[in-house]
Every structure is written in C-alpha cells, then in structure tokens.
CSV table of C-alpha atoms in Angstrom, one decimal:
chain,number,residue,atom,x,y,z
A,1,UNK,CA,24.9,15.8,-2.1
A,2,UNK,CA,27.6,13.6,-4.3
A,3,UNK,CA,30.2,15.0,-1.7
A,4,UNK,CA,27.7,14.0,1.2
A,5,UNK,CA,27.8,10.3,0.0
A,6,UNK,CA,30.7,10.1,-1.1
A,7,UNK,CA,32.6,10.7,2.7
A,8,UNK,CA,29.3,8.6,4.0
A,9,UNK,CA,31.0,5.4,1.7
A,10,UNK,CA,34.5,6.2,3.0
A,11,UNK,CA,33.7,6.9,6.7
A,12,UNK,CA,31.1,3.3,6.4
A,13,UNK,CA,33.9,1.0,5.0
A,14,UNK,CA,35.8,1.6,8.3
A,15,UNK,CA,33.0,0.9,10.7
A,16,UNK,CA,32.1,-2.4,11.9
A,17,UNK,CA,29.6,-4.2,9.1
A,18,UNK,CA,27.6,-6.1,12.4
A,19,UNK,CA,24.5,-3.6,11.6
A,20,UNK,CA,24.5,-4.1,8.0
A,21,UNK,CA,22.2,-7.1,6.5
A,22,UNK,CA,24.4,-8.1,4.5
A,23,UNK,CA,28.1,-6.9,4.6
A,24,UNK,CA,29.2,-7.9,1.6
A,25,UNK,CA,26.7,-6.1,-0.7
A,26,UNK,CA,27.4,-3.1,1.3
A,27,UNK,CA,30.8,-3.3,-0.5
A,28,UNK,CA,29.8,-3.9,-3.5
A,29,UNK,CA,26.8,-0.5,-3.3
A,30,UNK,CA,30.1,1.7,-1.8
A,31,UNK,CA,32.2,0.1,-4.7
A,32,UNK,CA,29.8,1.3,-7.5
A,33,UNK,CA,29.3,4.6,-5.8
A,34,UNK,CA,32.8,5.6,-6.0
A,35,UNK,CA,33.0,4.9,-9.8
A,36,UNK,CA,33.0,8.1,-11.9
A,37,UNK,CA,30.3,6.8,-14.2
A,38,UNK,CA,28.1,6.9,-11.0
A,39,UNK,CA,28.9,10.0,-10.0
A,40,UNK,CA,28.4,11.6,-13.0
A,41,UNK,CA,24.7,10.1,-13.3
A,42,UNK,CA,24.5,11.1,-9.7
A,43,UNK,CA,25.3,14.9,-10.6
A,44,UNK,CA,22.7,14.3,-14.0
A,45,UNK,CA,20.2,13.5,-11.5
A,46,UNK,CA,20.4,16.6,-9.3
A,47,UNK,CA,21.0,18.7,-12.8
A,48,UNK,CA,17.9,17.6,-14.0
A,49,UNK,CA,15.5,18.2,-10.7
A,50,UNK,CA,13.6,21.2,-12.1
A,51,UNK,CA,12.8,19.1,-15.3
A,52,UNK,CA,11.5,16.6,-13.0
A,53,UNK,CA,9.1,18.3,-11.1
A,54,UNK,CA,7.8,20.1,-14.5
A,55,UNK,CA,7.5,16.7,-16.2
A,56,UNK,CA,5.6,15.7,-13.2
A,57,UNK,CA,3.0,18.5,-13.1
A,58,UNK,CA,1.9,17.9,-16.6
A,59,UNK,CA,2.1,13.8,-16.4
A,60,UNK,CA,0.0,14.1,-13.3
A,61,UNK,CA,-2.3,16.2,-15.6
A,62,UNK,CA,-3.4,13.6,-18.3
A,63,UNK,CA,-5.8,11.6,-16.4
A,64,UNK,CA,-5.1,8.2,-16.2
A,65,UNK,CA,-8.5,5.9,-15.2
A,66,UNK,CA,-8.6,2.6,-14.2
A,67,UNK,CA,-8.6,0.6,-17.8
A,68,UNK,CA,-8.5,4.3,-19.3
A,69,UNK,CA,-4.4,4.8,-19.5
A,70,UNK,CA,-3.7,5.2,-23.4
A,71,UNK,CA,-3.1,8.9,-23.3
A,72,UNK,CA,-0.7,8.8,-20.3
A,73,UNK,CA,1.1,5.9,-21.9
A,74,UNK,CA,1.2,7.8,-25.9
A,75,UNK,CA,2.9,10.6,-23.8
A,76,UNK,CA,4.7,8.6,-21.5
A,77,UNK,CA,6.6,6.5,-24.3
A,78,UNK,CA,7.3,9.7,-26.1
A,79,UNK,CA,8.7,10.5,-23.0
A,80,UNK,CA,11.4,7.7,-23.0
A,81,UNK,CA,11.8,8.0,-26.9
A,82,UNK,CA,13.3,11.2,-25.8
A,83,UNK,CA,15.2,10.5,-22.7
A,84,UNK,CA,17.0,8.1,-24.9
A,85,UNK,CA,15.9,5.0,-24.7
A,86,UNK,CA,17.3,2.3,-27.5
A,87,UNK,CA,13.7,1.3,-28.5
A,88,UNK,CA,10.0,1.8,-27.2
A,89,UNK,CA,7.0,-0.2,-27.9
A,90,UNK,CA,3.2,0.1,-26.3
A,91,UNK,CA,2.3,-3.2,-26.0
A,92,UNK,CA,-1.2,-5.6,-26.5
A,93,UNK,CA,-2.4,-4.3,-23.1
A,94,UNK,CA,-1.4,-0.8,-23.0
A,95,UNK,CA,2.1,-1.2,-21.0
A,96,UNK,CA,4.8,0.9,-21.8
A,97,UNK,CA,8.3,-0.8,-22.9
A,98,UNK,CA,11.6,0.5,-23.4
A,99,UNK,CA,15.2,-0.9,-23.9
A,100,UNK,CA,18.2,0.3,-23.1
A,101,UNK,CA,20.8,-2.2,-24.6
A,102,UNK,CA,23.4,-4.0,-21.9
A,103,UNK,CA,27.1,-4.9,-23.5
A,104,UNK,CA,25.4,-8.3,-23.7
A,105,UNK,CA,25.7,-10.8,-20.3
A,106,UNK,CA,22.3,-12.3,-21.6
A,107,UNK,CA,20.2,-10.7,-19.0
A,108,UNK,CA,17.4,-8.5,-18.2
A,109,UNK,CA,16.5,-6.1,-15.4
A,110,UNK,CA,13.3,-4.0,-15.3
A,111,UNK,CA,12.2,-0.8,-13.2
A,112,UNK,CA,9.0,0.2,-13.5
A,113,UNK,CA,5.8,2.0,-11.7
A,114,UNK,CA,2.6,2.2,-12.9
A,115,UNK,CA,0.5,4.1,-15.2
A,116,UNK,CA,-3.2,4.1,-13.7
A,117,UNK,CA,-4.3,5.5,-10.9
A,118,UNK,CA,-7.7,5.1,-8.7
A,119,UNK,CA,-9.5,7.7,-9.7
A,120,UNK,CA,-12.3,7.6,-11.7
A,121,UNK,CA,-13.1,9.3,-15.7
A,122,UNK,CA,-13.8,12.8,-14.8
A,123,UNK,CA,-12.3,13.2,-11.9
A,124,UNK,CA,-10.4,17.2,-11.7
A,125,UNK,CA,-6.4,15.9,-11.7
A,126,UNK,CA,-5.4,19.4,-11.9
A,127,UNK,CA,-2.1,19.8,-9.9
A,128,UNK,CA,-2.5,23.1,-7.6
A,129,UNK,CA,0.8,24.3,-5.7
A,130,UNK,CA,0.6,25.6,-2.2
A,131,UNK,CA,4.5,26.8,-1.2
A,132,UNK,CA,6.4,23.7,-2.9
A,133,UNK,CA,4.0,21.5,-2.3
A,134,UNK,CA,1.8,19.8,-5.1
A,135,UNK,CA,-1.8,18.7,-4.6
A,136,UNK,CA,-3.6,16.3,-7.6
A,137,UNK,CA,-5.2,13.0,-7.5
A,138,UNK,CA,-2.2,10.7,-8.6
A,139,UNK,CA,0.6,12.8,-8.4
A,140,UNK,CA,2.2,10.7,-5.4
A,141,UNK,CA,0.6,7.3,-6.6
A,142,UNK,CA,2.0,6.6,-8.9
A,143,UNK,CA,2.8,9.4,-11.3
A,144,UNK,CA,5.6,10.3,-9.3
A,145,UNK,CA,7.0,6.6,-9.6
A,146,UNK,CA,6.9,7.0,-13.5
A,147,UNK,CA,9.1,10.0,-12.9
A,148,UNK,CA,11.9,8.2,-11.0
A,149,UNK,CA,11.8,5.5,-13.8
A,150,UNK,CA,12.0,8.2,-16.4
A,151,UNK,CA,15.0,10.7,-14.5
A,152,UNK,CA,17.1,7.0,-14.3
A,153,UNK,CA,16.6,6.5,-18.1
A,154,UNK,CA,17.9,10.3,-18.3
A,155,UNK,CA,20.6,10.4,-16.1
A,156,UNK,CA,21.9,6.9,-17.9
A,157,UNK,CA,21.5,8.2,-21.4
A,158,UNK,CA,23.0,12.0,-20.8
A,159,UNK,CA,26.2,10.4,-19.1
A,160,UNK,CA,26.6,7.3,-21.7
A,161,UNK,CA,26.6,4.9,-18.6
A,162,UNK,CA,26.2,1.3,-19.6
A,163,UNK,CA,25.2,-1.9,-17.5
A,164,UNK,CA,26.0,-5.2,-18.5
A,165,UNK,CA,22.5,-6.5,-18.4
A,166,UNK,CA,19.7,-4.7,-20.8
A,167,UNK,CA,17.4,-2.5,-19.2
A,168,UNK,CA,13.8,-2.5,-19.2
A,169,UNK,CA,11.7,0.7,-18.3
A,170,UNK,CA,8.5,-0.2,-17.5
A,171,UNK,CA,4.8,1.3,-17.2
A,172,UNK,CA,2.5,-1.0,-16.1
A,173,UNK,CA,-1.3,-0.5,-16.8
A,174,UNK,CA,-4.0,-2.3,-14.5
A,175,UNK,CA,-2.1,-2.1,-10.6
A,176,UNK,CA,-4.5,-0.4,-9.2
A,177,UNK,CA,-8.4,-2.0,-8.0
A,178,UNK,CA,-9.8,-4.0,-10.3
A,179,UNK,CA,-7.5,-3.9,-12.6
A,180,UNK,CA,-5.6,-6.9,-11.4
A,181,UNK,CA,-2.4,-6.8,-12.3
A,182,UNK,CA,-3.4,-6.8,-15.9
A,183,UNK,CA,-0.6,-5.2,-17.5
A,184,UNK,CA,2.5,-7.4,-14.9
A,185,UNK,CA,0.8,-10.7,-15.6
A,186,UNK,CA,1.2,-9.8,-19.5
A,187,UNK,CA,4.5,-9.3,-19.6
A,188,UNK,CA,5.0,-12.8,-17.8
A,189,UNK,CA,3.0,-14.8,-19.5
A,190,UNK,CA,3.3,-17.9,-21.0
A,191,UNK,CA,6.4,-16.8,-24.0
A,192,UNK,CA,6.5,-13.5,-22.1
A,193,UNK,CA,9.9,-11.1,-23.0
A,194,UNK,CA,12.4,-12.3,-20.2
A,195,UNK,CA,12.9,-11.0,-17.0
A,196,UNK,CA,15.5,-11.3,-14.9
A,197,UNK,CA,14.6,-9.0,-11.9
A,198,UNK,CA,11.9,-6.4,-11.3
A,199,UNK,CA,12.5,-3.5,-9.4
A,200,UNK,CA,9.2,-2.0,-9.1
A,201,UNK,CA,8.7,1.8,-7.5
A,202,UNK,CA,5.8,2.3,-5.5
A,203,UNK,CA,5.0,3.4,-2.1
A,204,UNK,CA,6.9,6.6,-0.3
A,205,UNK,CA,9.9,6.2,1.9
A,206,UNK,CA,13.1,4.5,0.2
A,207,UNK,CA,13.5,3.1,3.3
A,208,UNK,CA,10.7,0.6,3.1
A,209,UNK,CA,11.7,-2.3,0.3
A,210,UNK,CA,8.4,-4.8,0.0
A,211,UNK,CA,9.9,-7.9,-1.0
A,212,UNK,CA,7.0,-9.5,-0.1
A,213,UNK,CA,3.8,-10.2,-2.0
A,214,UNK,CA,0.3,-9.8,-0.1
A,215,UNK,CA,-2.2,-12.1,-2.3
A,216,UNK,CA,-5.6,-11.3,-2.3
A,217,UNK,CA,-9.0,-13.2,-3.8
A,218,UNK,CA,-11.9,-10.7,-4.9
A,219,UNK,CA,-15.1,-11.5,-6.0
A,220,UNK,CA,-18.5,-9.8,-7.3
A,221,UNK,CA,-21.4,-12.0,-5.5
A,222,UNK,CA,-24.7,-11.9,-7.2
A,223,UNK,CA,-27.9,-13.1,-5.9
A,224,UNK,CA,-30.6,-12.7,-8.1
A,225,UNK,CA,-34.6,-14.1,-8.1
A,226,UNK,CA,-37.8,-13.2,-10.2
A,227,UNK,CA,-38.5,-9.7,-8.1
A,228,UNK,CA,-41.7,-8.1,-7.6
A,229,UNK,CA,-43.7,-5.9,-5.6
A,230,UNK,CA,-43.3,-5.6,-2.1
A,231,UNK,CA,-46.6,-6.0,-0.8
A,232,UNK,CA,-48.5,-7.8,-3.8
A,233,UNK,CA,-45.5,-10.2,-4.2
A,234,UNK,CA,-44.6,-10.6,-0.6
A,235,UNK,CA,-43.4,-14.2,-0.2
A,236,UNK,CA,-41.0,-14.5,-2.7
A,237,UNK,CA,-37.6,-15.0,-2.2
A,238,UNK,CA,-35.5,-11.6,-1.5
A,239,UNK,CA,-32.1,-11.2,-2.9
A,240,UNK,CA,-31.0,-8.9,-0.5
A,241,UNK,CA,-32.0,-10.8,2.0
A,242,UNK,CA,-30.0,-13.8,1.1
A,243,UNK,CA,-27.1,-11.5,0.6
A,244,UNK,CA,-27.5,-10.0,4.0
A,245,UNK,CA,-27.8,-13.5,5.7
A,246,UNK,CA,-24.6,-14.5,3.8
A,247,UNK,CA,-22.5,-12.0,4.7
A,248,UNK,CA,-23.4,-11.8,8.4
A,249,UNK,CA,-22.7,-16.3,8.3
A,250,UNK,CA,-19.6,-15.1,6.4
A,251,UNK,CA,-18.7,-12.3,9.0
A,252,UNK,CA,-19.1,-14.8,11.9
A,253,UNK,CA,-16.5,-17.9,10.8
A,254,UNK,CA,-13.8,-15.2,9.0
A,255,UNK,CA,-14.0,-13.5,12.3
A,256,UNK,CA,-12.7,-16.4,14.3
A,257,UNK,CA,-10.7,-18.0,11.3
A,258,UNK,CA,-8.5,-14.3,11.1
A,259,UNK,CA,-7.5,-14.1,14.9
A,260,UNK,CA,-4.9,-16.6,14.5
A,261,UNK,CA,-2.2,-17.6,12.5
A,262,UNK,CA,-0.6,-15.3,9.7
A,263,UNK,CA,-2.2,-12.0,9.3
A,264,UNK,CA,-5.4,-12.0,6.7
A,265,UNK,CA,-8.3,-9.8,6.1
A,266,UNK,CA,-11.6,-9.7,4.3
A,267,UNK,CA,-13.9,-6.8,3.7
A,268,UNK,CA,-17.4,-6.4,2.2
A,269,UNK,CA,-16.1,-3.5,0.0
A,270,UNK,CA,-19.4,-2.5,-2.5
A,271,UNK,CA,-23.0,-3.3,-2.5
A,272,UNK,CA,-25.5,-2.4,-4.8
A,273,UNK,CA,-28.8,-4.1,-6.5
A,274,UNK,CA,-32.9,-3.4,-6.5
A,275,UNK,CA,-35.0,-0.8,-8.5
A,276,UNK,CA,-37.1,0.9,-5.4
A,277,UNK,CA,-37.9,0.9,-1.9
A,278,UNK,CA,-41.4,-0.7,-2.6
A,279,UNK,CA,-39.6,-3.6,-5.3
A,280,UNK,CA,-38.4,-7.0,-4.1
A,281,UNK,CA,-34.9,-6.9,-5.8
A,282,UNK,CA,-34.7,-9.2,-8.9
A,283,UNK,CA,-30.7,-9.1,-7.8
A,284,UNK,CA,-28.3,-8.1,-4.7
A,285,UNK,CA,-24.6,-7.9,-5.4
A,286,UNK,CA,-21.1,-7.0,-3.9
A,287,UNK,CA,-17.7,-7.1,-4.4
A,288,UNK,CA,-15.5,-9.1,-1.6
A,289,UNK,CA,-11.7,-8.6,-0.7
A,290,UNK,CA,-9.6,-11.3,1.0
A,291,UNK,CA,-5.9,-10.9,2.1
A,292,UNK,CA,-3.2,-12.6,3.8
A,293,UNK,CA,0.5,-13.1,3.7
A,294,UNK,CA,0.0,-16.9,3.3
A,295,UNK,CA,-1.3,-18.6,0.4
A,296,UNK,CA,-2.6,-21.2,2.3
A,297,UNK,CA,-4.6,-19.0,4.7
A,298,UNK,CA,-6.1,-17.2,1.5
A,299,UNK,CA,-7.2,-20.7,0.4
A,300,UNK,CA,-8.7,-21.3,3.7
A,301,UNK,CA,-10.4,-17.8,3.9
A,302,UNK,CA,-11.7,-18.2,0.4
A,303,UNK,CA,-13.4,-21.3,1.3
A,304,UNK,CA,-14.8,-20.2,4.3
A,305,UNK,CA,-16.7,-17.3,2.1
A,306,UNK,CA,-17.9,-20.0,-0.8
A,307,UNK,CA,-19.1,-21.7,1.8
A,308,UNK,CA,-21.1,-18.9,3.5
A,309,UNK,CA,-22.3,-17.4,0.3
A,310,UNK,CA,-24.5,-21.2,-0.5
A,311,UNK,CA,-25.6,-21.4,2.9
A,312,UNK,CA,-26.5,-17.6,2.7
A,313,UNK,CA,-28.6,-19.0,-0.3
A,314,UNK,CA,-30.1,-22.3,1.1
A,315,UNK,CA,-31.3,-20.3,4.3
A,316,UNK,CA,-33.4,-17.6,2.0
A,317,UNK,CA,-34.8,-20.3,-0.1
A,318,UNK,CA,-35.9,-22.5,2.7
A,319,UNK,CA,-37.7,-19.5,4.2
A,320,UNK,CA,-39.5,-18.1,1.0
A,321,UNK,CA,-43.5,-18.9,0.4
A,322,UNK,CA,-43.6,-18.8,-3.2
A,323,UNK,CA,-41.8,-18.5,-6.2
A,324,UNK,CA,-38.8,-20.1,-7.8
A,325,UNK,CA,-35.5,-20.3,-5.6
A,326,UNK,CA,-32.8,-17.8,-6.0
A,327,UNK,CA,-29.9,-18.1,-7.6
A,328,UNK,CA,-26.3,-16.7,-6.5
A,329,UNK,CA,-23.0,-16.1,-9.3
A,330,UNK,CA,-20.1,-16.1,-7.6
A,331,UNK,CA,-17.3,-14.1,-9.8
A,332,UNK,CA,-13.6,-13.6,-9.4
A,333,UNK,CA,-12.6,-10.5,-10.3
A,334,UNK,CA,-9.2,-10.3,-8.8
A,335,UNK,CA,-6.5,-12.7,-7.7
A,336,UNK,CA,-2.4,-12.0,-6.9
A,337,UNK,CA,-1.0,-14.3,-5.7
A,338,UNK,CA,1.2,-14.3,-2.8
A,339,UNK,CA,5.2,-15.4,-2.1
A,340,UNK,CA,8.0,-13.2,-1.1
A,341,UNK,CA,11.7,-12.8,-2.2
A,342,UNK,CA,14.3,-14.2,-0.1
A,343,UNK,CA,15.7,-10.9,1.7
A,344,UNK,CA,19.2,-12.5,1.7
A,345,UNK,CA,19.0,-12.7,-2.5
A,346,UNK,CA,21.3,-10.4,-4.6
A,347,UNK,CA,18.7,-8.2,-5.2
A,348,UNK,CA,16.9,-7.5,-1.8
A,349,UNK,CA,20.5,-7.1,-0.2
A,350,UNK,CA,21.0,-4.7,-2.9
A,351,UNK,CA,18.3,-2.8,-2.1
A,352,UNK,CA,18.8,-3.0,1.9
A,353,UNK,CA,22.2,-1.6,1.0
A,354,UNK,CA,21.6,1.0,-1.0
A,355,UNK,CA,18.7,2.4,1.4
A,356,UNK,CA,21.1,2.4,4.1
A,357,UNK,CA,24.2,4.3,2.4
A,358,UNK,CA,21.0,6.9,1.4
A,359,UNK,CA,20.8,7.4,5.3
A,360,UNK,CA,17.7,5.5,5.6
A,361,UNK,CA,16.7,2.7,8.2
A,362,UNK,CA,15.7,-0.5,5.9
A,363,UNK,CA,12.8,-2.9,6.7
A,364,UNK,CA,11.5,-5.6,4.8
A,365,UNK,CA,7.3,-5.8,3.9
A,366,UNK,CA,4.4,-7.3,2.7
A,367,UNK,CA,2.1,-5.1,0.4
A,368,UNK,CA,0.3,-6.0,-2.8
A,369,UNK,CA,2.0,-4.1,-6.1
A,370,UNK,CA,2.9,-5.0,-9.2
A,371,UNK,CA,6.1,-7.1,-8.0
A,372,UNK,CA,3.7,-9.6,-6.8
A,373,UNK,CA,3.3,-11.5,-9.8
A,374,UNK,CA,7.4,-12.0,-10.4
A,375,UNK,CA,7.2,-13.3,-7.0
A,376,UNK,CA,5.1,-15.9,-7.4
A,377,UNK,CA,7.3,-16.7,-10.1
A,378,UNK,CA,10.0,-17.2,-8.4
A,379,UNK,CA,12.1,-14.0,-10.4
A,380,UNK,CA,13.8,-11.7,-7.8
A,381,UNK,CA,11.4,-8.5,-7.1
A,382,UNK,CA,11.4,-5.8,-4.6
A,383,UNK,CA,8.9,-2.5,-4.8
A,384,UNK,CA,11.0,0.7,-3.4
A,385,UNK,CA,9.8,4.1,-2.6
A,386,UNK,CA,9.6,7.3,-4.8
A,387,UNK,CA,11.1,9.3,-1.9
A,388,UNK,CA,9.9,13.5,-1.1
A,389,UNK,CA,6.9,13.6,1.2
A,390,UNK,CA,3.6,12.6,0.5
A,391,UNK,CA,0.3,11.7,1.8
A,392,UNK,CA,-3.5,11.2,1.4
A,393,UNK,CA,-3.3,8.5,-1.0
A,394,UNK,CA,-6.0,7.3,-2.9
A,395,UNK,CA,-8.3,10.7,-1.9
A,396,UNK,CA,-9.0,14.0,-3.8
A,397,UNK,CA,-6.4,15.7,-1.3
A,398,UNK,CA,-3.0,13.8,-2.3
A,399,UNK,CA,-0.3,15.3,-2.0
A,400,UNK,CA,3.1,15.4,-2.6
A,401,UNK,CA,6.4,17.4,-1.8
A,402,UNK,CA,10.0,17.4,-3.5
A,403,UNK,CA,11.4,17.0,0.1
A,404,UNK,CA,15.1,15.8,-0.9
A,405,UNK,CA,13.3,13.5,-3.8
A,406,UNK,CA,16.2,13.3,-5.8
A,407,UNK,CA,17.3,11.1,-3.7
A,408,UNK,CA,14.8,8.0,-4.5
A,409,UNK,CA,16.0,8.3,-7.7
A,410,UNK,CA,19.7,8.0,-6.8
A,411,UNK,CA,18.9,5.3,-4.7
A,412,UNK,CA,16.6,3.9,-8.1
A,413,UNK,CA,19.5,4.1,-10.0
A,414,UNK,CA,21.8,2.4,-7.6
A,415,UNK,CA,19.6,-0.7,-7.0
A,416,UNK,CA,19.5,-0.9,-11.0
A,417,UNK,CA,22.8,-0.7,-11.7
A,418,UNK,CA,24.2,-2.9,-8.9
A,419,UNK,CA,21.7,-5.9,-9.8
A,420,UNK,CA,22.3,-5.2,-13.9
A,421,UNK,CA,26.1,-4.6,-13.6
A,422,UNK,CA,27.9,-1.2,-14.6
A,423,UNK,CA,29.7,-1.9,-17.7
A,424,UNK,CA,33.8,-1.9,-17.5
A,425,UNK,CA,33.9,-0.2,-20.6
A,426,UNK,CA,31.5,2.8,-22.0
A,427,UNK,CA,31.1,1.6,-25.6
C-alpha cells in the first residue's frame, strides 16, 4: 500500500493540477507523504490492522446509550493512556480528552468521533461475524470513528512523529438525538480549551468531507387540559385534538414554505399522551424536527410551527363546551446551528487533497455532526469518513466491513498532520 501511494504522488506531480481543487495543497499533501516520518506511521498503521479490528469488537461491546456513555469513555481513555497519549482527562460532561504535545507553534488541532450511539439501555450490541464482516448496533456509527482516532494516536506515538501544533483526541458524548451536541458545545464554551481546527470522523466514504453544518430546531409540544371521561365529560376541551388540528395547520404552510428556496425539512417525529381509549387526554405531546442549510430558512420554518401550534390551540378552545381552555408548552429540546467552512480554507483543501491522493472522488456536504458547532464559530471544521463498508445505520442490522479501512485512517492521519504541521525535528 505505502509503495501504491507513493508512485500515485510521483506519477500526480507530473499531471496537469486543472482537476484538483486546489493545486497548491495537493503539493503540500504529496510533500508530506514522501517524508519518512509519514511513511513510517503509514506502515504503523497497516502493522497495527488486526489490533484494530480487535479493539473494535470489544469497544463496540460496551454499550454506549444516549446520556449513558461513562463506561465506553473509562475504557476509551484507558485506551489513549495506552496508545500514548501525553495526558488524558474525562471531562464535566463525560468527553474524552487527550494531548499529544506539538514542539510549540501555539496551536491546537482536534480529531475526534463520538462516543454515544442511538440505541437505547438494553439494547443486544453483541458484535456477530459473518465471513469478515461485523454485525452490532454501533459498530459503524460511530464506534468505528473512535477507532481511526485511536490507530492515528498509535501510529504517532509508536513512530515518535511530532506536529508542530498540539493534538487533541477527542470523544464526544451527546452527537447523537437528543443529545444535542452536549459534549462539542462544552468544549467551546464560553473559556472553553482552544481550538484551532476540528477534524471530526463520522460518516462512511473518505471521499465525502461535510464542511457544511445542517442546523436543525427540535421541540417537545405539549398540550394539556383537565381530562375526563369520554362520554360523562364530553365537551371539554381534547388535547389531542388540539394537537391534531396543529400539526395538520402546521403541515399545510411548511409544505408550501419548503418547496422553494434552500433545502429544509420538518417532521412530526414522536407522539404520545392520554391514559385510555374511553379518557379525554389530560395531555397530547410530540417531539418536532426542523432542518435546513440556511439559518434564515430555519428561522422562517420555526416561526411558521410557533405559529401553527397557538392557532392549533385557539381553534380547540373556541370549539370546546365546557371546561377551562387548554394549555400548550412549547420546549426546545435541540438546536445546531448552521454555517459551513469555506471549502477553499487550509483545512477543507487539505482534506479535498488528501481524499483524492487516497484515490477517492471528493465532494463537499451538508449533514449535521459534531463539527457543526466549530462552524458556527467560525473555527475551521470538516467531518471525514471512517472508510471499509458499512450500512444499515441507526437499525439492529448495522454493519460493517474492513474493506481496505486502513485507509481512512491514513487519510485521518494525513489531514491531521498537514493542518497541525509535521515537526522538522523529532525531539
């Protein structure tokens, strides 16, 4: 493989740059490539594939719940104590942080991926093997992100390589559902560590870098009144029945508001509420998602909903016979924001770069991950792939194959380095 890329470098500097994105940080990628430090973490990386795939078995195996992560990250930062990371620390949230120590240009460069997955306390995240391929809730999303985090760290430390900048390896709690971002919007708070760049991984093929963030709005919606029984209390104003009426008002103007302009999206996601099919409900609720690329669409969308849920309300009340109104609580329970890093920016031309010398075909995109919060701001972030084969995400049937995964974290490893800076000299 090192021989592969090294004559794909060699044969690339003498073709014409007019397909590259950006020709000059295809230089600088071959550049850093053909330095022996590189190669040698290159070769650690291959050297330590079966490790890899046994680490990832039994990381996949500790469940890791939505707001439930503490045992992943206890083993994970063990993990990086091992691999030889400078100093590791589980934060007031539950992310995982360790340094690897730059020769000292004053800045800081993260990869990370993220602890939690979907799935739910209980939930069987035994890994079964059919050929070479692994089946587990998780072990894709993003379990196998943690593991290209952790074999960079590994190939660094067992070859001495140095970067100019400190390093960062990052596991993120709270990326997934409800969670909200809970464990990125920590670290960049308010007197937050600093953070230069964020390379996130997430997502499958290497080949896809999201450089843009997709901000979303999400609400629980409660409608609540003094319930009673259907036929002896028949009259009195129905929660559900103000819920239904709001989401169908809602349904009709985010229809027409979504068929133009920049892509957005809302969906009625959960509903739940009432005690029995012969009870008026003392409460109705559900749990909205809104999307889109532009913040000021998401503003637009999320006032067209706030605006549906009261008029939801004022149609149920005015048609009730007795009893006191209803009520409605409207909640946010998620909101990421949205932005996008320039693609021409040192980083994302680092990453176009890399993903091309790796033989894939590079594209910029919009998807919601952990990068979105450096986005909005304004620190350079890109989410890349973990690489193999994978699919079913998010379901009881994922799965995952070591399809040429070394790769992702060769191409990992070069995005880090080129945006932290290999070191002249290996202290």
């Amino acid at each position: 493989m090192i021989i592969a890329i090294l004559c794909a470098i060699f044969t690339t500097m003498f073709v014409s740059a007019v397909h590259s994105q950006n020709p000059e940080y295809e230089q600088e990628i071959q550049a850093l490539l053909a330095r022996p430090a590189m190669r040698a973490a290159f070769e650690a990386v291959e050297r330590l594939e079966p490790r890899t795939q046994r680490d990832l078995i039994m990381l996949t195996e500790i469940a890791s719940p939505p707001f439930m992560e503490t045992r992943r990250a206890q083993r994970y930062a063990k993990m990086l104590r091992d691999a030889g990371a400078d100093s590791v620390y589980i934060d007031q949230v539950g992310n995982v942080i360790a340094l690897r120590r730059g020769t000292g240009n004053g800045r800081t460069v993260v990869l990370a991926g993220h602890l939690d997955t979907v799935f739910p306390e209980g939930t069987d995240v035994t890994v079964r093997q059919r050929g070479d391929t692994l089946f587990a809730p998780g072990v894709g999303d993003d379990t196998r992100g943690l593991m290209v985090v952790l074999t960079v760290l590994r190939a660094l430390a067992q070859t001495n390589a140095r970067t100019e900048a400190d390093l960062l390896f990052v596991a993120t709690v709270g990326e997934e559902g409800l969670g909200d971002l809970r464990g990125v919007k920590h670290l960049f708070r308010d007197g937050g560590t600093q953070i230069d760049s964020w390379i996130g991984v997430d997502g499958g093929d290497i080949g896809r870098i999201v450089n843009g963030g997709l901000g979303s709005h999400r609400y629980k919606v409660t409608f609540s009144g003094p319930g009673g029984h259907s036929w002896g209390a028949f009259g009195l104003g129905n929660p559900a029945h103000a819920m239904s009426r709001a989401v169908r008002i809602f349904d009709d103007a985010a229809r027409a508001y979504v068929v133009e302009g920049l892509k957005t999206s809302y969906n009625v996601g959960r509903i739940g509420g009432g005690t029995s099919v012969n009870s008026i409900p003392f409460s109705a609720w559900m749990e909205v998602d809104m999307r889109s690329e532009s913040p000021a669409r998401l503003l637009g969308i999320d006032s067209i909903f706030q605006a549906a849920m009261m008029r939801g309300l004022r149609e149920q009340n005015s048609v009730r016979a007795q009893g006191d109104p209803l009520s409605v609580t409207i909640e946010m329970i998620g909101d990421r924001p949205s932005g996008a890093t320039d693609p021409d920016s040192p980083l994302a031309s680092r990453a176009y770069a890399s993903a091309k010398l790796f033989g894939a075909e590079p594209e910029f995109a919009i998807s919601s991950t952990d990068s979105n919060i450096p986005i909005a701001a304004q620190i350079p972030a890109v989410t890349i792939g973990r690489g193999g084969s994978g699919g079913a995400g998010h379901s009881l049937r994922e799965w995952w194959l070591n399809r040429d995964g070394h790769i992702a974290i060769q191409n990992a490893l070069t995005i880090l380095v080129a945006e932290a800076g290999l070191a002249a000299v290996v202290p």
